[in-house]
Coordinates of C-alpha atoms and ligand atoms in Angstrom, one line a residue:
M16 CA 22.5 11.6 3.6
R17 CA 19.7 9.4 4.8
C18 CA 17.5 7.3 2.6
C19 CA 14.7 5.3 3.9
C20 CA 12.9 2.2 2.6
S21 CA 9.3 2.5 3.5
T22 CA 7.0 -0.5 3.8
A23 CA 5.1 0.6 0.7
A24 CA 8.3 0.7 -1.4
L25 CA 9.8 -2.5 -0.1
R26 CA 10.0 -5.6 -2.1
T27 CA 10.1 -9.0 -0.4
H28 CA 13.0 -11.2 -1.4
H29 CA 11.8 -14.7 -1.7
V30 CA 15.2 -16.4 -2.1
F31 CA 16.0 -16.5 1.5
T32 CA 13.0 -16.4 3.7
F33 CA 13.6 -16.2 7.4
S34 CA 10.0 -16.0 8.5
H35 CA 9.9 -19.6 9.7
S36 CA 6.6 -20.6 11.1
I37 CA 6.1 -19.2 14.5
S38 CA 4.3 -22.3 15.7
S39 CA 6.4 -24.1 18.2
T40 CA 9.5 -22.1 17.2
R41 CA 12.2 -22.8 19.7
R42 CA 15.4 -20.7 20.1
L43 CA 17.9 -21.4 17.4
L44 CA 20.7 -19.7 19.2
S45 CA 21.4 -20.1 22.9
K46 CA 20.7 -17.1 25.0
P47 CA 21.1 -16.5 28.7
P48 CA 18.0 -17.5 30.6
A49 CA 15.7 -14.5 31.2
A50 CA 14.4 -13.8 34.6
A51 CA 11.3 -15.8 35.5
S52 CA 9.3 -12.7 35.1
Y53 CA 10.2 -9.5 33.2
S54 CA 10.9 -6.2 34.8
S55 CA 8.5 -3.4 34.1
N56 CA 10.8 -2.0 31.5
A57 CA 12.8 -4.9 30.2
T58 CA 15.5 -4.0 27.7
L59 CA 17.2 -6.1 25.1
N60 CA 20.8 -6.0 24.3
L61 CA 21.5 -9.3 22.5
A62 CA 24.1 -7.9 20.1
A63 CA 26.1 -6.4 22.9
D64 CA 26.8 -9.7 24.6
P65 CA 30.2 -10.8 23.4
H66 CA 29.8 -14.3 24.8
R67 CA 26.8 -15.1 22.8
P68 CA 27.6 -17.8 20.2
L69 CA 26.9 -16.5 16.7
S70 CA 26.1 -19.4 14.3
F71 CA 26.2 -18.4 10.6
Q72 CA 23.0 -16.9 9.4
Y73 CA 22.5 -15.0 6.2
G74 CA 20.6 -11.8 6.6
P75 CA 20.0 -9.6 9.6
S76 CA 19.2 -11.0 13.0
L77 CA 18.7 -9.5 16.4
R78 CA 22.0 -11.1 17.4
G79 CA 23.9 -9.5 14.6
G80 CA 24.6 -5.8 13.9
R81 CA 25.4 -3.1 16.4
V82 CA 23.1 -1.5 18.9
P83 CA 23.0 2.2 17.7
E84 CA 24.7 4.8 19.8
P85 CA 22.0 6.9 21.5
Q86 CA 22.8 10.1 19.6
S87 CA 23.0 8.4 16.2
S88 CA 20.0 6.2 16.7
P89 CA 17.4 7.0 14.1
P90 CA 14.1 8.2 15.3
C91 CA 12.4 5.1 14.1
S92 CA 12.2 3.0 17.2
G93 CA 8.8 1.8 16.2
A94 CA 7.2 3.7 18.9
D95 CA 4.1 5.0 17.4
D96 CA 1.9 5.5 20.4
D97 CA 3.5 5.6 23.7
G98 CA 7.1 5.7 22.8
G99 CA 7.9 2.2 23.9
G100 CA 6.3 -1.3 24.2
G101 CA 3.8 0.0 26.8
S102 CA 5.9 -0.3 29.9
Y103 CA 6.8 -3.9 29.1
F104 CA 9.8 -3.5 27.0
D105 CA 11.8 -0.9 25.2
R106 CA 11.2 -0.9 21.4
A107 CA 14.3 1.2 20.8
S108 CA 16.4 -1.7 22.1
F109 CA 15.5 -3.7 19.0
S110 CA 17.3 -1.3 16.6
R111 CA 20.4 -2.8 14.9
V112 CA 23.0 -1.1 12.7
Y113 CA 24.8 -2.9 9.9
D114 CA 27.6 -1.6 7.7
V115 CA 26.9 -2.0 4.0
A116 CA 28.5 -0.7 0.9
A117 CA 26.5 0.8 -1.9
L118 CA 26.9 1.9 -5.5
R119 CA 25.6 5.4 -6.0
V120 CA 24.5 5.4 -9.6
P121 CA 22.4 7.6 -11.9
A122 CA 18.8 6.8 -11.4
E123 CA 18.2 6.0 -15.1
E124 CA 20.8 3.2 -15.1
C125 CA 19.7 1.7 -11.8
S126 CA 17.4 -1.0 -13.0
A127 CA 19.8 -2.3 -15.7
L128 CA 22.6 -2.4 -13.1
E129 CA 20.4 -4.1 -10.6
R130 CA 19.8 -6.9 -13.1
R131 CA 23.5 -7.1 -14.0
L132 CA 24.7 -7.2 -10.4
R133 CA 22.3 -9.8 -9.2
G134 CA 24.1 -12.0 -6.8
H135 CA 26.3 -9.1 -5.6
L136 CA 23.5 -7.1 -4.1
L137 CA 22.0 -7.2 -0.6
N138 CA 19.4 -9.9 -0.4
W139 CA 17.8 -9.5 2.9
P140 CA 14.1 -10.2 3.6
R141 CA 11.9 -7.1 3.3
V142 CA 14.8 -4.8 2.6
R143 CA 14.9 -3.4 -0.9
N144 CA 18.3 -3.3 -2.4
V145 CA 17.7 0.0 -4.2
A146 CA 17.4 3.1 -2.0
R147 CA 16.2 6.4 -3.2
V148 CA 18.4 9.4 -2.4
P149 CA 16.0 12.0 -1.2
G150 CA 16.1 15.5 -2.7
D151 CA 18.0 14.8 -5.9
D152 CA 15.0 13.8 -7.9
V153 CA 13.7 16.4 -10.3
D154 CA 10.1 17.3 -10.9
P155 CA 9.2 15.7 -14.3
E156 CA 7.8 19.0 -15.5
I157 CA 11.0 20.8 -14.7
R158 CA 12.9 18.0 -16.4
R159 CA 10.8 18.5 -19.5
M160 CA 11.4 22.2 -19.6
L161 CA 15.1 21.8 -19.1
R162 CA 15.2 19.4 -22.0
D163 CA 13.3 21.9 -24.2
A164 CA 15.7 24.6 -23.2
E165 CA 18.8 22.4 -23.6
G166 CA 19.4 23.3 -27.3
D167 CA 19.5 27.0 -27.1
G168 CA 20.6 27.5 -23.5
G169 CA 24.2 28.0 -22.4
S170 CA 26.6 25.3 -21.3
R171 CA 25.4 25.5 -17.7
L172 CA 21.9 24.9 -18.7
N173 CA 23.0 22.0 -20.9
S174 CA 24.8 20.5 -18.0
L175 CA 21.9 21.1 -15.7
A176 CA 19.6 19.3 -18.2
A177 CA 22.0 16.4 -18.5
R178 CA 22.0 16.1 -14.7
A179 CA 18.3 16.3 -14.4
D180 CA 18.1 13.4 -16.8
G181 CA 20.6 11.4 -14.8
R182 CA 23.1 11.5 -17.6
P183 CA 26.8 11.8 -16.7
D184 CA 28.0 15.4 -16.7
D185 CA 31.3 15.9 -18.4
E186 CA 31.7 19.4 -17.2
K187 CA 32.9 19.3 -13.6
M188 CA 31.3 22.4 -12.2
T189 CA 30.1 23.7 -8.9
L190 CA 26.6 24.9 -9.4
S191 CA 25.8 28.3 -7.9
P192 CA 22.3 28.6 -6.6
V193 CA 22.2 32.3 -7.7
L194 CA 23.1 31.3 -11.2
Y195 CA 20.5 28.6 -11.2
R196 CA 17.9 31.1 -10.2
E197 CA 18.9 33.6 -13.0
K198 CA 18.8 30.9 -15.6
L199 CA 15.6 29.5 -14.4
V200 CA 13.9 32.9 -14.2
K201 CA 14.9 33.4 -17.9
E202 CA 13.7 30.1 -19.0
F203 CA 10.6 29.3 -17.1
N204 CA 7.2 30.6 -17.6
F205 CA 4.7 31.6 -15.0
R206 CA 3.4 28.0 -14.7
G207 CA 6.9 26.7 -14.3
F208 CA 7.5 28.9 -11.4
L209 CA 4.5 27.7 -9.6
K210 CA 5.6 24.1 -10.0
F211 CA 9.1 24.7 -8.8
R212 CA 8.7 23.7 -5.2
N213 CA 11.9 25.2 -3.9
L214 CA 11.6 28.5 -5.6
A215 CA 11.1 30.4 -2.4
K216 CA 14.3 29.1 -1.0
M217 CA 16.4 29.6 -4.1
S218 CA 17.8 32.9 -3.3
R219 CA 18.8 32.0 0.2
P220 CA 21.1 29.0 0.0
K221 CA 21.7 27.4 3.4
K222 CA 24.8 28.0 5.4
K223 CA 27.3 25.2 5.2
K224 CA 26.8 22.7 7.9
V225 CA 29.7 21.8 10.1
K226 CA 30.5 18.2 9.3
S227 CA 30.6 15.9 12.2
K228 CA 33.9 14.2 13.1
D229 CA 32.8 10.8 11.9
G230 CA 31.8 12.2 8.5
V231 CA 28.1 11.5 8.9
H232 CA 26.0 14.0 7.0
G233 CA 23.2 15.8 8.8
V234 CA 20.6 13.6 10.3
G235 CA 17.5 13.1 8.2
K236 CA 14.0 14.1 9.2
S237 CA 11.9 11.9 11.5
I238 CA 10.7 8.6 10.0
G239 CA 7.1 7.4 10.1
K240 CA 5.9 4.3 11.9
N241 CA 5.9 2.2 8.8
E242 CA 9.5 2.7 8.0
F243 CA 11.8 0.1 9.4
A244 CA 15.0 0.3 7.3
V245 CA 17.0 3.5 7.1
I246 CA 20.1 3.7 5.0
E247 CA 22.6 6.5 5.8
V248 CA 25.6 7.3 3.7
I249 CA 28.5 7.8 6.0
R250 CA 31.4 8.2 3.5
E251 CA 31.1 9.2 -0.2
G252 CA 33.7 8.0 -2.7
D253 CA 34.8 11.5 -3.7
E254 CA 33.8 13.8 -1.0
E255 CA 34.5 17.3 -1.9
E256 CA 33.9 20.7 -0.4
G257 CA 31.4 22.9 -2.0
E258 CA 28.3 24.9 -1.5
D259 CA 25.3 23.4 0.3
L260 CA 22.5 23.3 -2.2
S261 CA 19.8 22.1 0.0
G262 CA 18.2 25.5 -0.1
L263 CA 17.9 25.2 -3.8
L264 CA 17.1 21.5 -4.1
G265 CA 15.1 20.9 -0.9
D266 CA 15.7 20.1 2.7
D267 CA 16.3 16.4 1.9
F268 CA 19.3 17.2 -0.3
K269 CA 22.4 16.8 1.9
G270 CA 25.0 16.4 -0.9
L271 CA 27.4 19.2 -1.6
R272 CA 27.3 18.9 -5.4
W273 CA 24.2 17.9 -7.3
R274 CA 24.7 15.3 -9.9
G275 CA 21.2 14.7 -10.9
P276 CA 18.9 11.9 -9.7
T277 CA 20.8 9.0 -8.2
R278 CA 20.0 5.8 -6.5
L279 CA 21.9 3.6 -4.0
L280 CA 22.3 0.0 -5.0
L281 CA 23.1 -1.8 -1.8
L282 CA 25.8 -4.4 -2.1
D283 CA 25.9 -7.7 -0.4
Q284 CA 27.1 -7.4 3.2
R285 CA 30.4 -9.1 2.6
H286 CA 31.5 -6.1 0.5
A287 CA 31.1 -3.7 3.3
K288 CA 34.1 -1.4 4.0
K289 CA 36.1 -2.9 1.1
P290 CA 38.0 -0.6 -1.3
V291 CA 37.0 -0.8 -4.9
A292 CA 40.1 -2.8 -5.8
E293 CA 38.9 -5.7 -3.6
L294 CA 35.4 -5.9 -5.1
P295 CA 34.4 -8.6 -7.6
E296 CA 35.1 -7.8 -11.2
A297 CA 31.4 -7.4 -12.0
I298 CA 31.1 -4.6 -9.6
K299 CA 34.3 -3.0 -10.7
A300 CA 33.1 -3.1 -14.3
A301 CA 29.9 -1.4 -13.3
L302 CA 31.9 1.3 -11.6
N303 CA 34.1 1.6 -14.8
Y304 CA 36.9 1.1 -12.4
D305 CA 40.3 2.0 -13.9
P306 CA 43.1 2.4 -11.3
H307 CA 45.1 4.5 -13.9
Q308 CA 42.3 6.9 -14.7
S309 CA 42.0 10.0 -12.6
K310 CA 38.6 11.2 -13.8
P311 CA 35.8 10.2 -11.4
S312 CA 33.1 8.0 -12.7
A313 CA 29.4 8.8 -12.7
F314 CA 29.1 5.7 -10.5
E315 CA 30.7 5.7 -7.1
L316 CA 31.2 3.4 -4.1
V317 CA 29.8 4.8 -0.8
Q318 CA 29.9 3.3 2.6
C319 CA 26.6 3.3 4.4
Q320 CA 24.9 2.3 7.7
L321 CA 21.7 0.4 7.4
T322 CA 19.6 0.7 10.6
L323 CA 16.8 -1.8 11.1
S324 CA 14.3 -0.8 13.8
Y325 CA 11.7 -2.6 15.9
N326 CA 9.2 -2.4 13.0
Y327 CA 11.5 -4.5 10.8
W328 CA 11.5 -7.6 13.0
Q329 CA 8.8 -10.2 12.7
M330 CA 6.6 -11.3 15.6
N331 CA 8.4 -14.6 16.2
E332 CA 11.9 -12.9 16.1
L333 CA 10.8 -10.4 18.8
L334 CA 9.2 -13.0 20.9
E335 CA 12.2 -15.3 20.6
A336 CA 14.3 -12.5 21.9
L337 CA 12.0 -11.5 24.7
L338 CA 10.9 -14.9 26.1
P339 CA 13.3 -17.1 28.1
D340 CA 15.2 -19.9 26.5
G341 CA 13.4 -23.1 25.8
M342 CA 9.9 -21.5 26.0
I343 CA 7.6 -22.3 23.2
I344 CA 6.8 -19.3 21.1
P345 CA 3.1 -18.6 21.1
S346 CA 1.8 -20.0 17.9
G347 CA -0.4 -17.4 16.4
F348 CA -3.9 -16.4 17.4
E349 CA -7.5 -16.4 16.2
M350 CA -8.9 -13.2 14.8
V351 CA -12.4 -12.1 15.4
G352 CA -12.9 -8.7 13.7
H353 CA -10.4 -6.3 15.3
I354 CA -9.7 -8.7 18.2
A355 CA -6.8 -11.1 18.4
H356 CA -7.7 -14.0 20.6
L357 CA -4.7 -15.7 22.2
N358 CA -4.8 -19.1 23.8
L359 CA -1.8 -18.8 26.1
R360 CA -0.2 -21.8 27.9
D361 CA 0.4 -21.6 31.6
E362 CA 4.1 -21.0 31.0
H363 CA 3.3 -17.9 29.0
L364 CA 1.1 -16.3 31.7
S365 CA 3.9 -14.3 33.4
Y366 CA 4.7 -12.8 30.0
K367 CA 1.1 -12.4 28.7
K368 CA 1.2 -8.5 28.5
L369 CA 4.5 -8.5 26.7
I370 CA 3.4 -11.2 24.2
A371 CA 0.1 -9.3 23.7
Q372 CA 2.0 -6.0 23.0
V373 CA 4.2 -7.6 20.4
V374 CA 1.1 -9.2 18.7
L375 CA -0.6 -5.8 18.7
D376 CA 2.4 -4.0 17.4
K377 CA 3.0 -6.4 14.6
N378 CA -0.7 -6.7 13.5
K379 CA -1.8 -3.1 13.6
P380 CA -4.1 -1.7 12.3
K381 CA -6.1 -4.9 11.6
I382 CA -5.8 -5.8 15.3
Q383 CA -6.8 -3.2 17.9
T384 CA -7.4 -5.5 20.9
V385 CA -5.5 -8.5 22.2
V386 CA -7.3 -10.9 24.6
N387 CA -6.6 -14.2 26.3
K388 CA -9.1 -16.8 27.2
T389 CA -8.9 -17.2 31.0
D390 CA -11.2 -20.2 31.4
A391 CA -12.6 -23.0 29.3
I392 CA -16.1 -22.4 27.9
Q393 CA -18.5 -23.8 30.5
N394 CA -21.7 -21.9 30.5
D395 CA -24.9 -22.6 28.6
Y396 CA -24.5 -19.5 26.4
R397 CA -21.0 -20.7 25.3
T398 CA -19.5 -17.3 26.1
M399 CA -15.7 -17.0 26.8
Q400 CA -14.1 -15.5 29.9
L401 CA -11.7 -13.0 28.3
E402 CA -8.9 -10.8 29.7
V403 CA -7.9 -7.8 27.6
L404 CA -4.1 -7.8 27.5
A405 CA -3.3 -4.9 25.1
G406 CA -5.0 -2.3 22.9
N407 CA -8.5 -0.9 23.4
H408 CA -10.9 -2.6 25.7
S409 CA -13.8 -2.9 23.3
L410 CA -15.0 -6.5 22.7
V411 CA -17.7 -5.4 20.3
T412 CA -16.5 -6.0 16.8
T413 CA -17.7 -6.5 13.2
V414 CA -16.8 -9.8 11.5
V415 CA -17.3 -10.3 7.7
E416 CA -17.9 -13.9 6.9
N417 CA -18.6 -15.0 3.3
G418 CA -19.4 -11.3 2.4
I419 CA -22.0 -10.9 5.3
R420 CA -21.4 -8.6 8.2
F421 CA -22.0 -9.6 11.8
Q422 CA -21.7 -7.5 14.9
V423 CA -20.5 -9.5 17.8
D424 CA -19.8 -8.8 21.5
L425 CA -17.2 -11.4 22.3
G426 CA -17.7 -10.8 26.0
T427 CA -21.4 -11.8 26.0
V428 CA -22.1 -13.9 22.9
Y429 CA -20.7 -17.0 21.2
W430 CA -18.7 -16.7 18.0
N431 CA -16.4 -19.2 16.3
S432 CA -14.7 -18.2 13.0
K433 CA -13.4 -21.7 12.6
L434 CA -16.9 -22.9 11.7
A435 CA -17.2 -20.6 8.7
T436 CA -16.5 -23.3 6.1
E437 CA -18.9 -25.7 7.8
R438 CA -21.6 -23.1 7.9
Q439 CA -21.1 -22.5 4.2
R440 CA -21.2 -26.2 3.4
L441 CA -24.6 -26.4 5.2
I442 CA -26.0 -23.4 3.5
D443 CA -24.9 -24.7 0.1
S444 CA -27.2 -27.6 0.7
F445 CA -30.3 -25.4 1.1
T446 CA -32.5 -24.3 -1.8
S447 CA -34.4 -21.1 -2.5
S448 CA -37.8 -22.8 -1.5
D449 CA -36.5 -23.9 1.9
I450 CA -38.0 -22.6 5.2
V451 CA -35.3 -22.9 7.8
C452 CA -35.5 -23.2 11.6
D453 CA -32.2 -22.4 13.4
V454 CA -32.8 -23.6 17.0
F455 CA -29.5 -22.3 18.5
S456 CA -28.7 -19.4 16.2
G457 CA -26.3 -17.3 18.3
V458 CA -25.8 -13.9 16.6
G459 CA -27.0 -15.5 13.3
P460 CA -24.1 -16.7 11.2
I461 CA -26.2 -19.6 9.9
A462 CA -29.6 -18.0 10.1
I463 CA -28.6 -14.7 8.3
S464 CA -26.4 -16.4 5.6
A465 CA -29.3 -18.8 5.0
A466 CA -31.8 -16.0 4.7
K467 CA -29.8 -14.6 1.8
K468 CA -30.7 -17.8 -0.1
V469 CA -33.8 -19.4 1.3
K470 CA -37.5 -18.4 1.5
Y471 CA -37.8 -17.7 5.2
V472 CA -35.8 -18.3 8.4
F473 CA -37.0 -18.7 12.1
A474 CA -34.0 -18.0 14.3
N475 CA -33.8 -18.6 18.1
D476 CA -31.4 -18.4 21.0
L477 CA -31.7 -18.5 24.7
N478 CA -29.1 -15.9 25.4
P479 CA -30.8 -12.4 25.3
N480 CA -27.5 -10.8 24.3
A481 CA -27.2 -13.1 21.4
V482 CA -30.7 -12.3 20.4
E483 CA -30.0 -8.6 20.6
Y484 CA -27.1 -8.9 18.2
L485 CA -29.0 -11.3 16.0
E486 CA -31.7 -8.6 15.6
R487 CA -29.0 -6.0 14.9
N488 CA -27.4 -8.3 12.3
V489 CA -30.7 -8.9 10.6
V490 CA -31.1 -5.1 10.2
L491 CA -27.5 -4.7 9.3
N492 CA -27.9 -7.1 6.4
K493 CA -31.4 -5.8 5.4
L494 CA -33.1 -9.1 6.0
E495 CA -36.0 -7.9 8.3
R496 CA -38.6 -9.4 5.9
K497 CA -37.0 -12.8 5.8
V498 CA -36.0 -13.5 9.4
E499 CA -38.1 -13.9 12.5
V500 CA -36.2 -13.9 15.8
F501 CA -37.2 -15.8 19.0
N502 CA -35.7 -15.8 22.5
M503 CA -36.6 -19.1 24.2
D504 CA -35.4 -22.5 25.1
G505 CA -34.6 -24.7 22.1
R506 CA -37.1 -27.4 23.0
R507 CA -40.0 -25.0 23.3
F508 CA -38.9 -23.4 20.1
I509 CA -39.0 -26.8 18.2
I510 CA -42.4 -27.5 19.5
A511 CA -43.7 -24.0 18.7
M512 CA -42.3 -24.2 15.2
L513 CA -43.3 -27.7 14.2
A514 CA -46.4 -28.5 16.3
N515 CA -48.1 -25.1 16.1
Q516 CA -47.4 -24.3 12.5
H517 CA -48.8 -26.2 9.6
P518 CA -47.0 -29.6 9.9
Y519 CA -44.0 -29.8 7.7
S520 CA -44.1 -26.3 6.3
I521 CA -40.5 -26.1 7.7
T522 CA -38.1 -27.9 5.5
Q523 CA -34.7 -27.6 7.3
V524 CA -33.9 -27.6 11.0
V525 CA -30.4 -26.6 12.2
M526 CA -29.3 -27.7 15.7
N527 CA -25.9 -26.3 16.4
L528 CA -25.5 -26.6 20.1
P529 CA -22.2 -28.4 20.5
N530 CA -22.9 -29.6 24.0
D531 CA -25.0 -31.7 22.9
A532 CA -27.8 -30.9 20.5
V533 CA -28.8 -34.6 20.3
E534 CA -30.4 -34.1 23.7
F535 CA -33.0 -31.9 22.2
L536 CA -34.0 -34.4 19.5
D537 CA -36.6 -36.0 21.8
A538 CA -38.7 -32.8 21.3
F539 CA -39.5 -34.1 17.8
R540 CA -41.1 -37.3 19.1
G541 CA -44.8 -37.2 18.4
I542 CA -44.6 -33.5 17.5
V543 CA -47.0 -33.7 14.5
K544 CA -50.5 -33.4 15.9
K545 CA -52.3 -32.1 12.8
K546 CA -52.7 -33.9 9.4
P547 CA -49.9 -32.6 7.1
R548 CA -51.0 -30.7 4.0
P549 CA -50.7 -32.8 0.8
G550 CA -47.2 -32.5 -0.8
C551 CA -45.5 -31.6 2.6
S552 CA -42.8 -33.9 3.9
P553 CA -41.0 -34.0 7.2
P554 CA -38.1 -31.5 7.6
K555 CA -34.4 -32.4 7.2
I556 CA -32.6 -32.1 10.5
H557 CA -28.9 -31.1 10.8
V558 CA -27.7 -31.9 14.2
Y559 CA -24.2 -31.2 15.6
G560 CA -22.4 -33.1 18.3
F561 CA -19.0 -34.4 19.5
S562 CA -17.6 -37.8 20.0
K563 CA -14.5 -39.2 21.5
A564 CA -15.4 -42.8 20.6
Q565 CA -13.1 -45.0 18.5
N566 CA -15.8 -44.9 15.8
P567 CA -17.3 -41.4 16.2
E568 CA -19.8 -41.8 13.4
Y569 CA -21.2 -45.0 14.8
D570 CA -21.3 -43.5 18.3
F571 CA -23.1 -40.4 17.2
R572 CA -25.6 -42.3 15.0
E573 CA -26.5 -44.5 18.0
R574 CA -27.2 -41.5 20.2
I575 CA -29.5 -40.0 17.5
N576 CA -31.4 -43.2 17.2
M577 CA -31.8 -43.4 21.0
A578 CA -33.0 -39.8 21.3
L579 CA -35.7 -40.4 18.6
C580 CA -36.5 -43.9 19.7
E581 CA -36.3 -44.8 16.1
E582 CA -33.7 -46.2 13.6
V583 CA -32.9 -43.3 11.3
V584 CA -32.4 -44.4 7.7
D585 CA -30.4 -42.5 5.1
L586 CA -28.4 -40.6 7.6
E587 CA -25.5 -38.5 6.2
M588 CA -22.6 -38.1 8.6
H589 CA -20.0 -35.4 8.1
K590 CA -16.8 -35.0 10.2
V591 CA -16.5 -31.3 10.8
R592 CA -13.2 -31.0 12.6
L593 CA -11.0 -32.5 15.3
V594 CA -11.5 -30.1 18.2
A595 CA -9.1 -31.9 20.6
P596 CA -6.9 -35.0 20.2
G597 CA -9.3 -37.9 19.6
K598 CA -12.4 -35.7 19.8
W599 CA -14.5 -35.1 16.6
M600 CA -17.1 -32.5 15.9
L601 CA -19.8 -34.2 13.7
C602 CA -22.8 -33.1 11.7
A603 CA -25.6 -35.6 11.1
S604 CA -28.2 -34.8 8.5
F605 CA -31.4 -36.9 8.1
V606 CA -35.1 -36.5 7.3
L607 CA -37.1 -36.7 10.5
P608 CA -38.7 -40.2 10.5
Q609 CA -42.5 -39.9 10.0
V610 CA -43.1 -42.6 12.6
A611 CA -41.1 -40.7 15.2
A612 CA -42.8 -37.4 14.5
S613 CA -46.4 -38.4 14.0
N614 CA -48.8 -38.5 16.9
I615 CA -51.9 -39.1 14.9
Ligands
LIG12 C1 -22.4 -23.1 19.9 S1 -23.5 -21.8 19.9 C2 -24.0 -21.8 18.2 C3 -24.4 -20.5 17.7 C4 -24.4 -20.4 16.2 N1 -25.1 -21.5 15.6 C5 -23.0 -20.2 15.6 O1 -22.6 -21.0 14.8 O2 -22.4 -19.3 16.0 C6 -24.9 -22.4 20.7 C7 -25.9 -21.3 21.0 O3 -27.0 -22.0 21.7 C8 -27.5 -21.1 22.7 N2 -28.2 -21.9 23.7 C9 -27.7 -22.6 24.7 N3 -28.6 -23.3 25.4 C10 -29.8 -23.0 24.7 C11 -31.1 -23.5 24.8 N4 -31.4 -24.3 25.8 N5 -32.0 -23.1 24.0 C12 -31.7 -22.3 22.9 N6 -30.4 -21.8 22.8 C13 -29.5 -22.2 23.6 C14 -26.3 -20.4 23.2 O4 -26.7 -19.1 23.7 C15 -25.4 -20.2 22.0 O5 -25.6 -19.0 21.3

């Protein structure tokens, strides 16, 4: 009998959490050094190494358990696309088998018992300690009909009704499928037949299967990609010969005698393979264990095998096992839409495809592509040199930021999700009457978000690809009437906007060109050539820059003053983030000084 715990049905146990942060995780247990580079089909066999020191660790680990024998290995290797980890490693080599004992109990009593036996049950991360026994559950409609028929039916039907309800059955009988059918035919109406899923198979009970030598019941059906823990009953408490009722009760039913719906309560690993007499009193009490009583209890102790497959293990556990000793485990990644963006160190480069495959496997379906930056950003357009390491090769993705959708081609335009909070801070300072000029807009994260709030936006970028995506994003967010797009050099754009328009009709200017927007501030000098309209005042400028100075704010302010040839008063300085040790990204906001701007 095979029961599986699917992802959907699993409950995380918070008492012992083994998912330590993957950042800078080093090997906890020593492991023979791996070859400098991996073979094209590296396999793992950690548990098989008898010399490997095993420090105590509660819960499963890749160093514990047994590697399943090929024939008994469940079909849940985690291979959901190509049957292995690309050609970089063998996913099946991550399957581990553990012996556990379980109480097979009537389904109805399971929750109460689970509460009572707390502390004696398996408490492994992500593995639920209650397993469903497939095939022995009864359709609720059938159950209702059986209950209705219980009073006037014969003793067999009473017994059947009791079993369907999960109540203990006093009468020890072997149910004949043919008798079942006759009773059911008499009792059920036309609708009832339709709902009885296994009706077609009722009159042809399956031939008895030959039991394998080790007592393992027939292997279950194949397991989907989300299933990572499979429990298999290898020895039942009171195994008895009888008719195989799987024809009557469904293919999943592998038991010989149907006792109604039951559940398996997985016991703590230390109770594996122990006889009832050696179990703690609480468990014995739950089993109604009486060494002098011959009558079997409705509860029974069964021995099981719990198989954890590749899908069970977390990214850091897999990488720890795959990478050589002492190597720092890659610490996460940045996500841009469906793309995971790694920043691998030099030491990781020989393992880049293997790392990428694990990242992809463990983050599907959210992540479809894994890339690594091959070079520092150097060009004017601030685009990254990316190498696709795993998944599909599309670098065009959709990012949702603060509820707004942006299409981005990471290969040809700039995008940085880390600036989302800063962008929001800036937009929060705008009002609905503002007219905004975004000088270096990229694909429009500031311009488009601002357009949702302000009166009008002029957005510009030098990169034609960025402008193409900017236009797409304007349409995507239905803002065509509020955004005008330009493709020119920032300096020309500033002059075009402020000198040629009515002076000071623009109220906010955003200059987000990290390397170094201050250089463009000279464009504002003497820019106002016409007399401003009454009531108009100079725009507020938000300029971004970097500083490695000891006093970054002072340094940045000085550069602004020099660029404008004017001392700026009331300048608000905001430290955005530390981009490298000792290097700050800053945003300075100030009203353009009239004297600097005016040429009249
Ligand atoms: C750091 S990105 C900022 C983009 C956008 N503000 C954002 O937050 O995603 C700088 C942008 O300036 C553009 N750029 C570079 N030099 C420029 C120039 N001389 N004039 C106008 N835009 C320029 C680049 O193409 C790039 O899209």
